[in-house]
Amino acid sequence: MLLTMDKINFGQWLQSEREKRDLSQSDLARITGLHRQIINKTENGVSMPAVETYLALAKAFGISPVL
């Protein structure tokens, strides 16, 4: 899925998943151990996450990183 998703679609997905869980960007940053700026830039389509970031997000959401 990651390979077929562009950074804007991934950012929209990330924001949707975060909001479904009633988390702020700061909350998600704390849970994942990432900087809030990484969450923000990813949600806004500025950048795609690094592999480590992608894995941390999958773990935080309790989903498989492999679809």
PDB file of C-alpha atoms in Angstrom:
ATOM      1  CA  MET A   1       0.000   0.000   0.000  1.00  0.00           C
ATOM      2  CA  LEU A   2       2.773   2.434   0.874  1.00  0.00           C
ATOM      3  CA  LEU A   3       4.334   1.962  -2.549  1.00  0.00           C
ATOM      4  CA  THR A   4       1.102   2.854  -4.349  1.00  0.00           C
ATOM      5  CA  MET A   5       0.229   5.831  -2.172  1.00  0.00           C
ATOM      6  CA  ASP A   6       1.575   9.296  -2.872  1.00  0.00           C
ATOM      7  CA  LYS A   7       2.594  11.581  -0.038  1.00  0.00           C
ATOM      8  CA  ILE A   8      -0.632  13.622  -0.119  1.00  0.00           C
ATOM      9  CA  ASN A   9      -2.867  10.532   0.083  1.00  0.00           C
ATOM     10  CA  PHE A  10      -0.684   9.056   2.820  1.00  0.00           C
ATOM     11  CA  GLY A  11      -0.891  12.316   4.753  1.00  0.00           C
ATOM     12  CA  GLN A  12      -4.677  12.344   4.496  1.00  0.00           C
ATOM     13  CA  TRP A  13      -4.794   8.724   5.628  1.00  0.00           C
ATOM     14  CA  LEU A  14      -2.508   9.473   8.577  1.00  0.00           C
ATOM     15  CA  GLN A  15      -4.585  12.435   9.704  1.00  0.00           C
ATOM     16  CA  SER A  16      -7.787  10.411   9.414  1.00  0.00           C
ATOM     17  CA  GLU A  17      -6.363   7.507  11.420  1.00  0.00           C
ATOM     18  CA  ARG A  18      -5.033   9.868  14.078  1.00  0.00           C
ATOM     19  CA  GLU A  19      -8.359  11.684  14.386  1.00  0.00           C
ATOM     20  CA  LYS A  20     -10.322   8.387  14.562  1.00  0.00           C
ATOM     21  CA  ARG A  21      -8.340   7.677  17.715  1.00  0.00           C
ATOM     22  CA  ASP A  22      -8.957  11.198  19.062  1.00  0.00           C
ATOM     23  CA  LEU A  23      -5.226  11.938  19.148  1.00  0.00           C
ATOM     24  CA  SER A  24      -3.518  15.255  18.575  1.00  0.00           C
ATOM     25  CA  GLN A  25      -0.299  15.393  16.585  1.00  0.00           C
ATOM     26  CA  SER A  26       1.503  15.868  19.900  1.00  0.00           C
ATOM     27  CA  ASP A  27      -0.194  12.789  21.355  1.00  0.00           C
ATOM     28  CA  LEU A  28       0.844  10.690  18.367  1.00  0.00           C
ATOM     29  CA  ALA A  29       4.372  12.053  18.539  1.00  0.00           C
ATOM     30  CA  ARG A  30       4.604  11.035  22.201  1.00  0.00           C
ATOM     31  CA  ILE A  31       3.232   7.547  21.522  1.00  0.00           C
ATOM     32  CA  THR A  32       5.574   6.924  18.603  1.00  0.00           C
ATOM     33  CA  GLY A  33       8.635   8.706  19.985  1.00  0.00           C
ATOM     34  CA  LEU A  34       8.702  10.899  16.869  1.00  0.00           C
ATOM     35  CA  HIS A  35       8.921  14.673  16.673  1.00  0.00           C
ATOM     36  CA  ARG A  36       5.580  16.391  16.142  1.00  0.00           C
ATOM     37  CA  GLN A  37       7.057  18.112  13.083  1.00  0.00           C
ATOM     38  CA  ILE A  38       7.446  14.726  11.380  1.00  0.00           C
ATOM     39  CA  ILE A  39       3.759  13.995  11.963  1.00  0.00           C
ATOM     40  CA  ASN A  40       2.819  17.464  10.719  1.00  0.00           C
ATOM     41  CA  LYS A  41       4.962  17.323   7.569  1.00  0.00           C
ATOM     42  CA  THR A  42       3.673  13.859   6.738  1.00  0.00           C
ATOM     43  CA  GLU A  43       0.024  14.838   7.207  1.00  0.00           C
ATOM     44  CA  ASN A  44       0.500  17.952   5.080  1.00  0.00           C
ATOM     45  CA  GLY A  45       2.023  16.006   2.203  1.00  0.00           C
ATOM     46  CA  VAL A  46       5.436  17.631   2.568  1.00  0.00           C
ATOM     47  CA  SER A  47       7.209  14.305   2.941  1.00  0.00           C
ATOM     48  CA  MET A  48       6.727  10.563   3.040  1.00  0.00           C
ATOM     49  CA  PRO A  49       7.811   8.865   6.243  1.00  0.00           C
ATOM     50  CA  ALA A  50      11.110   7.056   6.530  1.00  0.00           C
ATOM     51  CA  VAL A  51      10.819   3.303   7.071  1.00  0.00           C
ATOM     52  CA  GLU A  52      11.405   3.730  10.818  1.00  0.00           C
ATOM     53  CA  THR A  53       8.645   6.351  10.986  1.00  0.00           C
ATOM     54  CA  TYR A  54       6.262   4.161   9.014  1.00  0.00           C
ATOM     55  CA  LEU A  55       6.916   1.253  11.387  1.00  0.00           C
ATOM     56  CA  ALA A  56       6.423   3.442  14.475  1.00  0.00           C
ATOM     57  CA  LEU A  57       3.089   4.692  13.086  1.00  0.00           C
ATOM     58  CA  ALA A  58       1.904   1.165  12.307  1.00  0.00           C
ATOM     59  CA  LYS A  59       2.817   0.038  15.816  1.00  0.00           C
ATOM     60  CA  ALA A  60       1.068   3.027  17.406  1.00  0.00           C
ATOM     61  CA  PHE A  61      -2.110   2.306  15.422  1.00  0.00           C
ATOM     62  CA  GLY A  62      -1.915  -1.426  16.080  1.00  0.00           C
ATOM     63  CA  ILE A  63      -1.897  -2.299  12.382  1.00  0.00           C
ATOM     64  CA  SER A  64       0.376  -4.395  10.229  1.00  0.00           C
ATOM     65  CA  PRO A  65       3.017  -2.396   8.380  1.00  0.00           C
ATOM     66  CA  VAL A  66       2.633  -4.859   5.513  1.00  0.00           C
ATOM     67  CA  LEU A  67      -0.623  -4.812   3.563  1.00  0.00           C
TER      68      LEU A  67
END
